[in-house]
Structures are given as structure tokens and as C-alpha cells.
PDB file of C-alpha atoms in Angstrom:
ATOM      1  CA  UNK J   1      81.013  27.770   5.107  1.00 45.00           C
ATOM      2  CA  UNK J   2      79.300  27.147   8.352  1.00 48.00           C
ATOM      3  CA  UNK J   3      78.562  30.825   8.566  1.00 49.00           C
ATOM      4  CA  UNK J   4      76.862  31.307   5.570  1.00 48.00           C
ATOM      5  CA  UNK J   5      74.360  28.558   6.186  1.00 49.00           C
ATOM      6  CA  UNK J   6      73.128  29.524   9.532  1.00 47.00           C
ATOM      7  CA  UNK J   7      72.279  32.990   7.677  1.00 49.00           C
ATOM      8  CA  UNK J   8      69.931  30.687   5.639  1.00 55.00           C
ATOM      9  CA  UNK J   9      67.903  29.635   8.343  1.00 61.00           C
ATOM     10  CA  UNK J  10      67.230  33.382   9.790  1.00 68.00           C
ATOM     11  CA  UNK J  11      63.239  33.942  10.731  1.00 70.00           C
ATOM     12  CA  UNK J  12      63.457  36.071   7.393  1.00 74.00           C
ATOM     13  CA  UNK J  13      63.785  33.424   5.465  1.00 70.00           C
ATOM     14  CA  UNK J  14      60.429  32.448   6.083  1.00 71.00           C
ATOM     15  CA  UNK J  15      59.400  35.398   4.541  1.00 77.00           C
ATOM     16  CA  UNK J  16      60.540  35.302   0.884  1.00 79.00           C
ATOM     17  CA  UNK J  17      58.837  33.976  -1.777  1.00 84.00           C
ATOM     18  CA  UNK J  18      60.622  30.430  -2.560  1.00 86.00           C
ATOM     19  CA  UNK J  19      59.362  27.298  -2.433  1.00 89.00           C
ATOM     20  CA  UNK J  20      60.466  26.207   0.507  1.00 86.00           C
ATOM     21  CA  UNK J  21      59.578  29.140   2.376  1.00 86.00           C
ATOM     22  CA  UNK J  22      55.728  29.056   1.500  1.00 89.00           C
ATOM     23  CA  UNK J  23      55.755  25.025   2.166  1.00 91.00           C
ATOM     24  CA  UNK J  24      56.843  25.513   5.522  1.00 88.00           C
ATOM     25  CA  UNK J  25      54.462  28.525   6.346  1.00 89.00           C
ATOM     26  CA  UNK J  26      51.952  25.865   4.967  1.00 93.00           C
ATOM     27  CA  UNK J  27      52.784  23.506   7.495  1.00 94.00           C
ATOM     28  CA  UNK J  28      52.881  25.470  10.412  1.00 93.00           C
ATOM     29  CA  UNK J  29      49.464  26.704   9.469  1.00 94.00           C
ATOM     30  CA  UNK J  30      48.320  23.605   9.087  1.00 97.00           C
ATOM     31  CA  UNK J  31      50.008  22.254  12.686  1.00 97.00           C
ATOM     32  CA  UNK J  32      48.366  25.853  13.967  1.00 97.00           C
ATOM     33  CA  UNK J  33      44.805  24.614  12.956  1.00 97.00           C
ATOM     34  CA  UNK J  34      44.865  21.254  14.552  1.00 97.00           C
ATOM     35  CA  UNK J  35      46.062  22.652  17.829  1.00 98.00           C
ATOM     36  CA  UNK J  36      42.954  24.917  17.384  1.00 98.00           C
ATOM     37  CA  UNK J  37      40.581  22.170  16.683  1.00 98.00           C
ATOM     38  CA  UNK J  38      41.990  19.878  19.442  1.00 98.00           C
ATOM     39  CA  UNK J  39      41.693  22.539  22.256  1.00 98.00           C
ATOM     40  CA  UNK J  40      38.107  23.409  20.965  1.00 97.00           C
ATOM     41  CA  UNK J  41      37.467  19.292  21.146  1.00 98.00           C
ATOM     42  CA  UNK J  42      39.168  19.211  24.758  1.00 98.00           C
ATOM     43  CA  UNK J  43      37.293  22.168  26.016  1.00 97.00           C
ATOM     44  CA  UNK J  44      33.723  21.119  24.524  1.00 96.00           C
ATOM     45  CA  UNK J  45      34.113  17.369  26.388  1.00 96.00           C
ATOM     46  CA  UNK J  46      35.124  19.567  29.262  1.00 96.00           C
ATOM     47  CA  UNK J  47      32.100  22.099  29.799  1.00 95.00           C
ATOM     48  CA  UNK J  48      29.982  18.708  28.453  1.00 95.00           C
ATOM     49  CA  UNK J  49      31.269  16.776  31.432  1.00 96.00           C
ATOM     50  CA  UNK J  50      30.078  19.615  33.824  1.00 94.00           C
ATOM     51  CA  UNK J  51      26.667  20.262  32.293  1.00 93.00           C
ATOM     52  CA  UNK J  52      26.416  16.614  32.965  1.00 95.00           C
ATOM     53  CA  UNK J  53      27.340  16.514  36.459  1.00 94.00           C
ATOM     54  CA  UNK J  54      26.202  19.295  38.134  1.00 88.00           C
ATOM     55  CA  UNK J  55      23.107  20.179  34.976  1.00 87.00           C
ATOM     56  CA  UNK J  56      24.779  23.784  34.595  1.00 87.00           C
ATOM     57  CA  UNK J  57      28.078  25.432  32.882  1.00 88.00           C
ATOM     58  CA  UNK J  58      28.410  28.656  31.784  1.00 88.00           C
ATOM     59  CA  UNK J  59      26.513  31.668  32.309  1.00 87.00           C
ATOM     60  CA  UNK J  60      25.824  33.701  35.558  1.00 84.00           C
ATOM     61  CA  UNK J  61      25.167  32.007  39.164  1.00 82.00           C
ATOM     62  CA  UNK J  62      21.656  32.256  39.981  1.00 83.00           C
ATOM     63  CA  UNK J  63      21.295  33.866  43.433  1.00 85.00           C
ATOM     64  CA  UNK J  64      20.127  30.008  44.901  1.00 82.00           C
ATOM     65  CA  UNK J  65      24.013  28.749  43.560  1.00 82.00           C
ATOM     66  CA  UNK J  66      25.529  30.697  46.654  1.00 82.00           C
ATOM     67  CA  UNK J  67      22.712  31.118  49.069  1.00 87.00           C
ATOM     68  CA  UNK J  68      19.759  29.023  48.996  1.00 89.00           C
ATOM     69  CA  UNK J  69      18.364  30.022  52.296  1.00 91.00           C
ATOM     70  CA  UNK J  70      18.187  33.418  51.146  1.00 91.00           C
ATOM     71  CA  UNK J  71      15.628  32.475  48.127  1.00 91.00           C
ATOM     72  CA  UNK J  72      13.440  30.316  50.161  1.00 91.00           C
ATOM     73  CA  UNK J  73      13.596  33.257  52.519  1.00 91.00           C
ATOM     74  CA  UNK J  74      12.822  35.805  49.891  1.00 92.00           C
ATOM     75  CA  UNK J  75       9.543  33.076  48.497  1.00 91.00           C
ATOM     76  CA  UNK J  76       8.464  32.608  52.016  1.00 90.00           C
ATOM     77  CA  UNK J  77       8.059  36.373  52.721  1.00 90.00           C
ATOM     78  CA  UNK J  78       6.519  36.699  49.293  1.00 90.00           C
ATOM     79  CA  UNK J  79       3.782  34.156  50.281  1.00 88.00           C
ATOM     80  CA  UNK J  80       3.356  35.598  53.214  1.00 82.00           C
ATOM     81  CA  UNK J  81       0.854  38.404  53.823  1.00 79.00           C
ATOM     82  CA  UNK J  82       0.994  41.408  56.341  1.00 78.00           C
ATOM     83  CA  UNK J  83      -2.337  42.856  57.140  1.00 78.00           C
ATOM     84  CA  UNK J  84      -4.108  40.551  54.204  1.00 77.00           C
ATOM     85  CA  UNK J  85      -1.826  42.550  51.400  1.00 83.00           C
ATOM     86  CA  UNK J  86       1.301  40.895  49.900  1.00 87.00           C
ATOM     87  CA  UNK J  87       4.427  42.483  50.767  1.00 87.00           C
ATOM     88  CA  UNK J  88       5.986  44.432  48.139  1.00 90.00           C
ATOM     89  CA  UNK J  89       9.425  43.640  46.980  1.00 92.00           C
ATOM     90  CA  UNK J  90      11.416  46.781  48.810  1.00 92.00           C
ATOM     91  CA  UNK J  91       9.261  44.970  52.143  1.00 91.00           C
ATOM     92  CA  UNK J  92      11.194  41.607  51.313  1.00 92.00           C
ATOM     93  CA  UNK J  93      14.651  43.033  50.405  1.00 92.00           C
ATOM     94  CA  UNK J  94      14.237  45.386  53.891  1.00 92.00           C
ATOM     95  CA  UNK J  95      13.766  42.272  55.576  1.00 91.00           C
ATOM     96  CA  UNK J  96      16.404  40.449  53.591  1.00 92.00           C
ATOM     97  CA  UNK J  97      18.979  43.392  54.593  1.00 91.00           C
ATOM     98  CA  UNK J  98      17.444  42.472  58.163  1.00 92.00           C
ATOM     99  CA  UNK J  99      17.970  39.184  58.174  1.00 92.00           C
ATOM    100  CA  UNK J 100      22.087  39.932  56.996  1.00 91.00           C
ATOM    101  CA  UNK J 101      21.445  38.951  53.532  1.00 91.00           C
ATOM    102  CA  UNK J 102      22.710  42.064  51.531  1.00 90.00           C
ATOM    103  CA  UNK J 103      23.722  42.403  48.101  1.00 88.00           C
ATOM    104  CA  UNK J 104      27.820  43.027  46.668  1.00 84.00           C
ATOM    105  CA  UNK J 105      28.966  46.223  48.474  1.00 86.00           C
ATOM    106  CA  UNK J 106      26.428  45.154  51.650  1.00 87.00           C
ATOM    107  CA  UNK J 107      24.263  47.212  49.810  1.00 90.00           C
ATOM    108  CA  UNK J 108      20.202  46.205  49.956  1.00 91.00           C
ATOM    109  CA  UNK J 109      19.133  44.075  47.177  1.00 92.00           C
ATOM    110  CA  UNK J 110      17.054  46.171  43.986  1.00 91.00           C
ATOM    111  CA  UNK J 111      13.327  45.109  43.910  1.00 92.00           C
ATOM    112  CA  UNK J 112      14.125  43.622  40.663  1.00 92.00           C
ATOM    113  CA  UNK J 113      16.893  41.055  41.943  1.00 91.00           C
ATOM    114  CA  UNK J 114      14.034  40.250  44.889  1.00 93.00           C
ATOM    115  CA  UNK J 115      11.752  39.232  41.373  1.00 92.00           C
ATOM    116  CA  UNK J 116      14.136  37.567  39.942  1.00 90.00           C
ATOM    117  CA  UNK J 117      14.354  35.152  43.588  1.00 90.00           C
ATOM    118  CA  UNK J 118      11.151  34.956  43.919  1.00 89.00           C
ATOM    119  CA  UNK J 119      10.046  33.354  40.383  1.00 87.00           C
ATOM    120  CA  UNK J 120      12.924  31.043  39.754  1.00 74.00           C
TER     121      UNK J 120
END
């Protein structure tokens, strides 16, 4: 008699058409949900309490996050003149590269990333 009623409890059960079988599919869609809404809850305080403490979460670093000395290198050349014309911005990532700041790879930084330094 035991036998037989372990059978009854098989994961196929859960698959017939009874009663019972769509109640508890019910339920655990309903326990699935919450779990959904309280991890969205936990990690929207989360990424709240960031923005809040350091003013930024999410997105990509800006290239002041991991080297500020860099940027105010990259702004001072840019302010700076050589022969009463600005440098351009291959001038200021050659001096950049120069100075030991490189880009991933120890490649030169693009004349584009040097724009995006110099006007944030």
C-alpha cells in the first residue's frame, strides 16, 4: 500500500489535469512571483543606496572614475596652445601615450575618447 502512494506523488503528477494538480501549479506560481518581486525590491534599494552614496550606479566608468590625472592632463593640454594654435586631439593623445597613459591593449587613445575627456 505504501508503494502505490509514493507513485502518486511522482513530478508527473503535477502534470495532469485534476484539481489538485492545477492548485498546486497555482501556488508555486504564485510563491514564484513573490520571489520575483522581492529580489526586484532588494535589488532597486540596493543600486538606490549606491546612487546615493557615491551619485552614480550603472552604466559605463567615465575615463575620470579610474584616472583622474589623466583628464585634467588631457584639459590642461587642450587649454594649452603651441605656437598660438590649439593642439589637436591626436597632439594630446601623443602626449597622453607620452606621458604612460595609454588606452586597453597599451594602445594610444582615438581622438574621439580624447573629446570625450576633454568636455566632461
Amino acid at each position: 500500500m505504501a508503494a502505490s502512494r509514493a507513485t502518486n506523488f511522482s513530478p508527473v503528477a503535477f502534470l495532469d489535469d485534476g484539481p489538485t494538480a492545477t492548485m498546486v501549479r497555482q501556488i508555486l506560481g504564485a510563491v514564484s512571483l513573490f520571489e520575483k518581486a522581492m529580489l526586484v525590491a532588494k535589488l532597486k534599494g540596493a543600486r538606490e543606496r549606491k546612487r546615493a552614496a557615491t551619485g552614480k550606479c550603472e552604466g559605463r566608468k567615465t575615463y575620470a572614475e579610474p584616472s583622474p590625472q589623466m583628464v585634467t592632463l588631457a584639459k590642461r593640454l587642450h587649454r594649452c596652445t603651441i605656437d598660438k594654435r590649439q593642439r589637436s586631439l591626436r597632439d594630446i593623445a601623443a602626449e597622453l601615450e607620452a606621458a604612460g597613459y595609454t588606452a586597453a591593449g597599451g594602445k594610444r587613445y582615438t581622438a574621439a575618447a580624447i573629446s570625450r575627456m576633454i568636455s566632461a
